[in-house]
XYZ file of C-alpha atoms in Angstrom:
107
model
C -18.522 -7.900 0.838
C -21.845 -9.274 1.732
C -23.688 -7.706 4.656
C -20.569 -6.433 6.377
C -20.949 -3.200 8.257
C -18.233 -0.590 8.143
C -17.582 -1.109 11.850
C -17.017 -4.826 11.359
C -14.763 -4.150 8.388
C -12.743 -1.610 10.377
C -12.401 -3.996 13.322
C -11.339 -6.783 10.986
C -8.712 -4.582 9.328
C -7.416 -3.410 12.701
C -7.330 -6.943 14.056
C -5.542 -8.279 10.980
C -2.927 -5.521 11.106
C -2.441 -6.112 14.838
C -1.958 -9.836 14.230
C 0.582 -9.179 11.469
C 2.473 -6.629 13.538
C 2.647 -8.779 16.657
C 3.628 -11.844 14.611
C 6.427 -9.839 13.006
C 7.661 -8.720 16.423
C 7.565 -12.276 17.729
C 9.312 -13.577 14.609
C 12.159 -11.152 15.281
C 13.068 -13.469 18.131
C 15.157 -11.189 20.315
C 12.259 -9.226 21.797
C 12.137 -11.364 24.916
C 15.694 -10.438 25.878
C 15.092 -6.707 25.452
C 11.631 -6.399 26.978
C 9.933 -9.548 28.291
C 6.718 -7.657 29.017
C 6.504 -6.446 25.391
C 7.143 -9.958 24.087
C 4.365 -11.335 26.323
C 2.069 -8.514 25.211
C 2.822 -9.345 21.574
C 1.779 -12.964 22.150
C -1.445 -11.858 23.843
C -2.201 -9.450 21.001
C -1.504 -12.139 18.430
C -3.808 -14.648 20.104
C -6.638 -12.163 20.642
C -6.317 -10.727 17.123
C -6.401 -14.164 15.550
C -9.400 -15.059 17.706
C -11.304 -12.205 16.052
C -9.787 -12.456 12.567
C -10.174 -16.189 11.895
C -13.986 -16.239 12.169
C -14.050 -13.137 9.936
C -11.896 -14.725 7.238
C -14.527 -14.070 4.565
C -14.311 -10.358 5.339
C -10.505 -10.477 5.241
C -10.554 -12.205 1.853
C -13.156 -9.778 0.486
C -11.164 -6.777 1.698
C -7.900 -8.153 0.306
C -9.560 -8.819 -3.037
C -11.007 -5.305 -3.148
C -7.652 -3.742 -2.271
C -5.884 -5.828 -4.925
C -8.432 -4.903 -7.601
C -8.168 -1.206 -6.764
C -4.373 -1.362 -6.806
C -4.379 -3.027 -10.222
C -6.895 -0.468 -11.503
C -4.769 2.413 -10.174
C -1.631 0.927 -11.738
C -3.347 0.556 -15.118
C -4.703 4.095 -14.896
C -1.235 5.456 -14.055
C 0.320 3.440 -16.890
C -2.219 4.749 -19.396
C -1.769 8.302 -18.144
C 2.017 8.103 -18.393
C 1.812 6.552 -21.863
C -0.486 9.356 -23.010
C 1.867 11.920 -21.504
C 4.841 10.350 -23.293
C 2.963 10.318 -26.594
C 2.044 13.953 -26.123
C 5.663 14.922 -25.451
C 6.918 13.125 -28.548
C 4.183 14.507 -30.784
C 5.377 18.111 -30.601
C 8.176 18.924 -33.033
C 11.434 20.215 -31.642
C 12.131 23.900 -32.105
C 15.438 24.937 -33.518
C 16.528 28.425 -32.595
C 19.434 29.953 -34.437
C 21.323 32.854 -33.104
C 21.610 36.034 -35.109
C 24.197 37.790 -32.997
C 27.935 37.275 -33.265
C 28.403 36.553 -29.523
C 25.779 33.815 -29.361
C 26.893 32.247 -32.646
C 30.299 31.466 -31.191
C 28.960 29.330 -28.372
């Protein structure tokens, strides 16, 4: 992310999420029948969000790439940790406890 301030990144994330949310609402299709004002507001939000997001597409791509890399890294870390935990559980020998009393021996 070259020369992108945190404010610009935050605005880009917010704008992208707003565009996705309003597009999802519009794609639902029945919003106009339930609340015409909300449907019109969704269109206005979509247009204004895209007006900010499209020129910042390099920031969107950089942020998406960073999020994807971190998710893959976290998944690998969790996989390695779980594999180590499984190996540790299988490495300890099972204990066999035999009863010495007559009551417990009958179970």
